[in-house]
Amino acid sequence: MVPVVHELADCLLEIEAELRSLGWWESRQPCAQSLASSQPFCVDTLAFEQWLQWVFLPRMKALLEQAGELPARSAITEMAEMAYMEMPGRTVTLRRHLKRFDRLLERHGQAGA
């Protein structure tokens, strides 16, 4: 059986690949002020896909690489559903990967409890 942390790492790669496939992967990082938002998911300064690329993916990859403490729960699926409610067909694969990430994170949290 593959350890959950390896599955989480694979899922992060799938999320990145899907962002690239959708044409939403950016080569230029947003300004520091946009990244420093105090709002959840930087909703006031970034599009959700920007937040995924510039905040979520780097943070999660760093936690996995450093064997840091992962959150026990994530609301990323709910946020994705809200962010992409106007384009459900186009984002179905991305949302599926994010839902898988949430489930794996929850499973990891239960295993550690």
Short mmCIF file of N, CA and C in Angstrom, two decimals:
data_model
loop_
_atom_site.label_atom_id
_atom_site.label_comp_id
_atom_site.label_asym_id
_atom_site.label_seq_id
_atom_site.Cartn_x
_atom_site.Cartn_y
_atom_site.Cartn_z
N MET A 1 0.84 -1.19 0.00
CA MET A 1 0.00 0.00 0.00
C MET A 1 0.88 1.25 0.00
N VAL A 2 0.56 2.19 -0.85
CA VAL A 2 1.33 3.43 -0.98
C VAL A 2 1.01 4.35 0.21
N PRO A 3 2.03 4.89 0.88
CA PRO A 3 1.77 5.82 1.99
C PRO A 3 0.97 7.03 1.50
N VAL A 4 0.10 7.52 2.38
CA VAL A 4 -0.76 8.65 2.02
C VAL A 4 0.06 9.87 1.60
N VAL A 5 1.19 10.10 2.22
CA VAL A 5 1.99 11.27 1.85
C VAL A 5 2.46 11.18 0.40
N HIS A 6 2.73 9.97 -0.08
CA HIS A 6 3.12 9.81 -1.48
C HIS A 6 1.93 10.06 -2.40
N GLU A 7 0.77 9.62 -1.97
CA GLU A 7 -0.44 9.88 -2.75
C GLU A 7 -0.74 11.37 -2.78
N LEU A 8 -0.54 12.05 -1.67
CA LEU A 8 -0.74 13.50 -1.62
C LEU A 8 0.22 14.21 -2.58
N ALA A 9 1.48 13.79 -2.59
CA ALA A 9 2.46 14.39 -3.50
C ALA A 9 2.06 14.17 -4.95
N ASP A 10 1.61 12.96 -5.28
CA ASP A 10 1.14 12.68 -6.64
C ASP A 10 -0.06 13.55 -7.00
N CYS A 11 -0.95 13.73 -6.05
CA CYS A 11 -2.14 14.54 -6.28
C CYS A 11 -1.76 16.00 -6.57
N LEU A 12 -0.77 16.52 -5.85
CA LEU A 12 -0.30 17.88 -6.10
C LEU A 12 0.24 18.01 -7.52
N LEU A 13 0.95 17.00 -7.98
CA LEU A 13 1.46 17.01 -9.36
C LEU A 13 0.32 16.98 -10.36
N GLU A 14 -0.73 16.23 -10.05
CA GLU A 14 -1.90 16.18 -10.93
C GLU A 14 -2.62 17.52 -10.99
N ILE A 15 -2.71 18.20 -9.86
CA ILE A 15 -3.33 19.52 -9.82
C ILE A 15 -2.53 20.49 -10.68
N GLU A 16 -1.22 20.47 -10.53
CA GLU A 16 -0.36 21.34 -11.35
C GLU A 16 -0.53 21.02 -12.83
N ALA A 17 -0.51 19.75 -13.17
CA ALA A 17 -0.65 19.35 -14.58
C ALA A 17 -1.99 19.82 -15.15
N GLU A 18 -3.03 19.76 -14.35
CA GLU A 18 -4.35 20.19 -14.85
C GLU A 18 -4.40 21.71 -15.00
N LEU A 19 -3.79 22.44 -14.10
CA LEU A 19 -3.72 23.90 -14.26
C LEU A 19 -3.00 24.25 -15.56
N ARG A 20 -1.94 23.53 -15.85
CA ARG A 20 -1.21 23.75 -17.10
C ARG A 20 -2.09 23.39 -18.30
N SER A 21 -2.78 22.27 -18.22
CA SER A 21 -3.65 21.82 -19.30
C SER A 21 -4.75 22.84 -19.60
N LEU A 22 -5.26 23.46 -18.56
CA LEU A 22 -6.31 24.47 -18.72
C LEU A 22 -5.77 25.81 -19.23
N GLY A 23 -4.43 25.94 -19.27
CA GLY A 23 -3.82 27.20 -19.69
C GLY A 23 -3.80 28.24 -18.59
N TRP A 24 -3.93 27.79 -17.35
CA TRP A 24 -3.98 28.70 -16.21
C TRP A 24 -2.67 28.79 -15.46
N TRP A 25 -1.64 28.13 -15.93
CA TRP A 25 -0.33 28.18 -15.26
C TRP A 25 0.36 29.45 -15.71
N GLU A 26 0.78 30.27 -14.78
CA GLU A 26 1.39 31.55 -15.10
C GLU A 26 2.90 31.51 -14.91
N SER A 27 3.60 32.23 -15.76
CA SER A 27 5.06 32.27 -15.65
C SER A 27 5.52 33.41 -14.73
N ARG A 28 4.66 34.39 -14.52
CA ARG A 28 5.03 35.52 -13.67
C ARG A 28 4.24 35.49 -12.37
N GLN A 29 4.97 35.54 -11.28
CA GLN A 29 4.36 35.52 -9.96
C GLN A 29 3.63 36.84 -9.70
N PRO A 30 2.46 36.78 -9.06
CA PRO A 30 1.77 38.02 -8.68
C PRO A 30 2.63 38.83 -7.72
N CYS A 31 2.31 40.10 -7.57
CA CYS A 31 3.10 40.96 -6.68
C CYS A 31 2.97 40.47 -5.23
N ALA A 32 3.94 40.85 -4.43
CA ALA A 32 4.00 40.42 -3.03
C ALA A 32 2.74 40.85 -2.27
N GLN A 33 2.22 42.01 -2.58
CA GLN A 33 1.02 42.51 -1.90
C GLN A 33 -0.17 41.59 -2.17
N SER A 34 -0.30 41.11 -3.39
CA SER A 34 -1.40 40.19 -3.72
C SER A 34 -1.26 38.87 -2.97
N LEU A 35 -0.05 38.40 -2.84
CA LEU A 35 0.20 37.13 -2.15
C LEU A 35 0.06 37.25 -0.63
N ALA A 36 0.14 38.46 -0.12
CA ALA A 36 0.10 38.69 1.32
C ALA A 36 -1.31 38.95 1.85
N SER A 37 -2.31 38.69 1.06
CA SER A 37 -3.69 38.91 1.48
C SER A 37 -3.99 38.19 2.78
N SER A 38 -4.79 38.80 3.62
CA SER A 38 -5.19 38.15 4.86
C SER A 38 -6.51 37.39 4.70
N GLN A 39 -7.11 37.48 3.55
CA GLN A 39 -8.38 36.80 3.28
C GLN A 39 -8.13 35.33 2.94
N PRO A 40 -9.05 34.44 3.32
CA PRO A 40 -8.90 33.03 2.94
C PRO A 40 -8.80 32.90 1.42
N PHE A 41 -7.90 32.06 0.97
CA PHE A 41 -7.68 31.80 -0.46
C PHE A 41 -7.30 33.07 -1.23
N CYS A 42 -6.90 34.13 -0.54
CA CYS A 42 -6.56 35.42 -1.18
C CYS A 42 -7.68 35.88 -2.12
N VAL A 43 -8.93 35.67 -1.71
CA VAL A 43 -10.07 35.96 -2.60
C VAL A 43 -10.14 37.41 -3.03
N ASP A 44 -9.53 38.29 -2.27
CA ASP A 44 -9.58 39.72 -2.62
C ASP A 44 -8.47 40.14 -3.58
N THR A 45 -7.48 39.27 -3.80
CA THR A 45 -6.35 39.70 -4.63
C THR A 45 -5.98 38.73 -5.75
N LEU A 46 -6.41 37.47 -5.66
CA LEU A 46 -6.01 36.47 -6.66
C LEU A 46 -7.22 35.69 -7.15
N ALA A 47 -7.15 35.24 -8.40
CA ALA A 47 -8.11 34.25 -8.89
C ALA A 47 -7.78 32.94 -8.18
N PHE A 48 -8.76 32.07 -8.05
CA PHE A 48 -8.55 30.82 -7.32
C PHE A 48 -7.39 30.01 -7.91
N GLU A 49 -7.31 29.95 -9.24
CA GLU A 49 -6.22 29.19 -9.86
C GLU A 49 -4.86 29.81 -9.57
N GLN A 50 -4.81 31.14 -9.42
CA GLN A 50 -3.55 31.79 -9.03
C GLN A 50 -3.19 31.39 -7.60
N TRP A 51 -4.18 31.37 -6.74
CA TRP A 51 -3.94 30.96 -5.35
C TRP A 51 -3.42 29.53 -5.32
N LEU A 52 -4.03 28.65 -6.13
CA LEU A 52 -3.56 27.26 -6.18
C LEU A 52 -2.09 27.21 -6.58
N GLN A 53 -1.73 27.94 -7.62
CA GLN A 53 -0.36 27.89 -8.13
C GLN A 53 0.64 28.53 -7.18
N TRP A 54 0.33 29.70 -6.68
CA TRP A 54 1.33 30.50 -5.97
C TRP A 54 1.31 30.36 -4.45
N VAL A 55 0.23 29.83 -3.89
CA VAL A 55 0.13 29.69 -2.43
C VAL A 55 -0.04 28.22 -2.04
N PHE A 56 -1.11 27.61 -2.50
CA PHE A 56 -1.44 26.25 -2.08
C PHE A 56 -0.37 25.24 -2.47
N LEU A 57 -0.04 25.13 -3.74
CA LEU A 57 0.93 24.12 -4.18
C LEU A 57 2.29 24.28 -3.50
N PRO A 58 2.86 25.49 -3.46
CA PRO A 58 4.16 25.61 -2.78
C PRO A 58 4.11 25.26 -1.30
N ARG A 59 3.04 25.68 -0.61
CA ARG A 59 2.94 25.37 0.82
C ARG A 59 2.82 23.88 1.06
N MET A 60 1.95 23.23 0.31
CA MET A 60 1.74 21.80 0.50
C MET A 60 2.99 20.99 0.13
N LYS A 61 3.65 21.38 -0.97
CA LYS A 61 4.88 20.68 -1.36
C LYS A 61 5.95 20.84 -0.27
N ALA A 62 6.07 22.04 0.28
CA ALA A 62 7.05 22.28 1.34
C ALA A 62 6.75 21.44 2.58
N LEU A 63 5.48 21.37 2.96
CA LEU A 63 5.12 20.56 4.12
C LEU A 63 5.45 19.08 3.90
N LEU A 64 5.16 18.59 2.70
CA LEU A 64 5.46 17.19 2.41
C LEU A 64 6.96 16.93 2.39
N GLU A 65 7.71 17.83 1.76
CA GLU A 65 9.17 17.65 1.66
C GLU A 65 9.85 17.72 3.02
N GLN A 66 9.33 18.56 3.91
CA GLN A 66 9.94 18.75 5.22
C GLN A 66 9.31 17.87 6.29
N ALA A 67 8.40 16.99 5.86
CA ALA A 67 7.66 16.13 6.79
C ALA A 67 7.00 16.97 7.88
N GLY A 68 6.47 18.13 7.45
CA GLY A 68 5.79 19.01 8.38
C GLY A 68 4.41 18.49 8.73
N GLU A 69 3.80 19.13 9.70
CA GLU A 69 2.46 18.72 10.13
C GLU A 69 1.43 19.23 9.12
N LEU A 70 0.74 18.30 8.53
CA LEU A 70 -0.28 18.63 7.54
C LEU A 70 -1.59 18.97 8.25
N PRO A 71 -2.38 19.85 7.63
CA PRO A 71 -3.69 20.13 8.23
C PRO A 71 -4.53 18.85 8.26
N ALA A 72 -5.39 18.74 9.24
CA ALA A 72 -6.24 17.55 9.36
C ALA A 72 -7.42 17.61 8.40
N ARG A 73 -7.75 18.81 7.96
CA ARG A 73 -8.90 19.00 7.09
C ARG A 73 -8.63 20.15 6.13
N SER A 74 -9.30 20.09 4.98
CA SER A 74 -9.16 21.14 3.98
C SER A 74 -10.53 21.47 3.42
N ALA A 75 -10.73 22.73 3.09
CA ALA A 75 -11.99 23.18 2.48
C ALA A 75 -11.77 23.54 1.01
N ILE A 76 -10.73 22.99 0.43
CA ILE A 76 -10.38 23.38 -0.93
C ILE A 76 -11.44 22.94 -1.95
N THR A 77 -12.09 21.81 -1.72
CA THR A 77 -13.13 21.35 -2.64
C THR A 77 -14.30 22.33 -2.66
N GLU A 78 -14.73 22.75 -1.48
CA GLU A 78 -15.84 23.70 -1.40
C GLU A 78 -15.50 25.01 -2.09
N MET A 79 -14.28 25.48 -1.90
CA MET A 79 -13.87 26.73 -2.54
C MET A 79 -13.84 26.56 -4.06
N ALA A 80 -13.34 25.45 -4.53
CA ALA A 80 -13.29 25.19 -5.97
C ALA A 80 -14.70 25.15 -6.57
N GLU A 81 -15.63 24.53 -5.85
CA GLU A 81 -17.02 24.48 -6.32
C GLU A 81 -17.59 25.89 -6.47
N MET A 82 -17.30 26.74 -5.52
CA MET A 82 -17.79 28.13 -5.60
C MET A 82 -17.07 28.90 -6.71
N ALA A 83 -15.76 28.75 -6.78
CA ALA A 83 -14.96 29.51 -7.75
C ALA A 83 -15.31 29.14 -9.19
N TYR A 84 -15.65 27.88 -9.41
CA TYR A 84 -15.86 27.41 -10.78
C TYR A 84 -17.30 27.02 -11.08
N MET A 85 -18.25 27.56 -10.33
CA MET A 85 -19.65 27.19 -10.56
C MET A 85 -20.14 27.60 -11.95
N GLU A 86 -19.50 28.58 -12.55
CA GLU A 86 -19.90 29.04 -13.90
C GLU A 86 -19.26 28.22 -15.01
N MET A 87 -18.32 27.35 -14.66
CA MET A 87 -17.65 26.53 -15.68
C MET A 87 -17.43 25.11 -15.18
N PRO A 88 -18.51 24.43 -14.81
CA PRO A 88 -18.35 23.09 -14.24
C PRO A 88 -17.75 22.07 -15.20
N GLY A 89 -18.09 22.12 -16.47
CA GLY A 89 -17.54 21.16 -17.42
C GLY A 89 -16.05 21.32 -17.62
N ARG A 90 -15.62 22.55 -17.75
CA ARG A 90 -14.21 22.83 -18.01
C ARG A 90 -13.31 22.46 -16.83
N THR A 91 -13.86 22.54 -15.63
CA THR A 91 -13.04 22.35 -14.43
C THR A 91 -13.27 21.00 -13.74
N VAL A 92 -13.99 20.11 -14.38
CA VAL A 92 -14.34 18.84 -13.73
C VAL A 92 -13.10 18.06 -13.28
N THR A 93 -12.07 18.00 -14.09
CA THR A 93 -10.87 17.24 -13.73
C THR A 93 -10.11 17.93 -12.59
N LEU A 94 -9.98 19.23 -12.66
CA LEU A 94 -9.30 19.96 -11.58
C LEU A 94 -10.04 19.77 -10.27
N ARG A 95 -11.35 19.90 -10.30
CA ARG A 95 -12.13 19.73 -9.08
C ARG A 95 -12.04 18.29 -8.55
N ARG A 96 -11.96 17.32 -9.44
CA ARG A 96 -11.80 15.92 -9.01
C ARG A 96 -10.46 15.74 -8.28
N HIS A 97 -9.39 16.34 -8.81
CA HIS A 97 -8.08 16.24 -8.15
C HIS A 97 -8.11 16.93 -6.78
N LEU A 98 -8.76 18.07 -6.70
CA LEU A 98 -8.83 18.79 -5.42
C LEU A 98 -9.65 18.00 -4.40
N LYS A 99 -10.71 17.37 -4.85
CA LYS A 99 -11.53 16.55 -3.95
C LYS A 99 -10.71 15.36 -3.45
N ARG A 100 -9.95 14.77 -4.34
CA ARG A 100 -9.07 13.65 -3.94
C ARG A 100 -8.06 14.12 -2.90
N PHE A 101 -7.50 15.30 -3.10
CA PHE A 101 -6.55 15.85 -2.14
C PHE A 101 -7.20 15.99 -0.77
N ASP A 102 -8.41 16.55 -0.73
CA ASP A 102 -9.12 16.69 0.55
C ASP A 102 -9.32 15.34 1.22
N ARG A 103 -9.73 14.34 0.46
CA ARG A 103 -9.97 13.00 1.03
C ARG A 103 -8.68 12.39 1.57
N LEU A 104 -7.60 12.53 0.81
CA LEU A 104 -6.32 12.00 1.26
C LEU A 104 -5.83 12.69 2.52
N LEU A 105 -6.02 14.00 2.57
CA LEU A 105 -5.61 14.75 3.76
C LEU A 105 -6.40 14.29 4.98
N GLU A 106 -7.69 14.09 4.79
CA GLU A 106 -8.52 13.61 5.88
C GLU A 106 -8.09 12.22 6.32
N ARG A 107 -7.80 11.36 5.35
CA ARG A 107 -7.33 10.00 5.67
C ARG A 107 -6.01 10.05 6.44
N HIS A 108 -5.13 10.94 6.02
CA HIS A 108 -3.84 11.10 6.70
C HIS A 108 -4.06 11.55 8.15
N GLY A 109 -4.99 12.51 8.32
CA GLY A 109 -5.29 13.00 9.66
C GLY A 109 -5.87 11.92 10.56
N GLN A 110 -6.71 11.06 10.00
CA GLN A 110 -7.30 9.97 10.77
C GLN A 110 -6.25 8.93 11.13
N ALA A 111 -5.32 8.70 10.22
CA ALA A 111 -4.28 7.71 10.49
C ALA A 111 -3.37 8.16 11.62
N GLY A 112 -3.17 9.48 11.73
CA GLY A 112 -2.30 10.02 12.77
C GLY A 112 -2.99 10.19 14.10
N ALA A 113 -4.33 10.07 14.09
CA ALA A 113 -5.09 10.29 15.33
C ALA A 113 -5.08 9.07 16.23
#
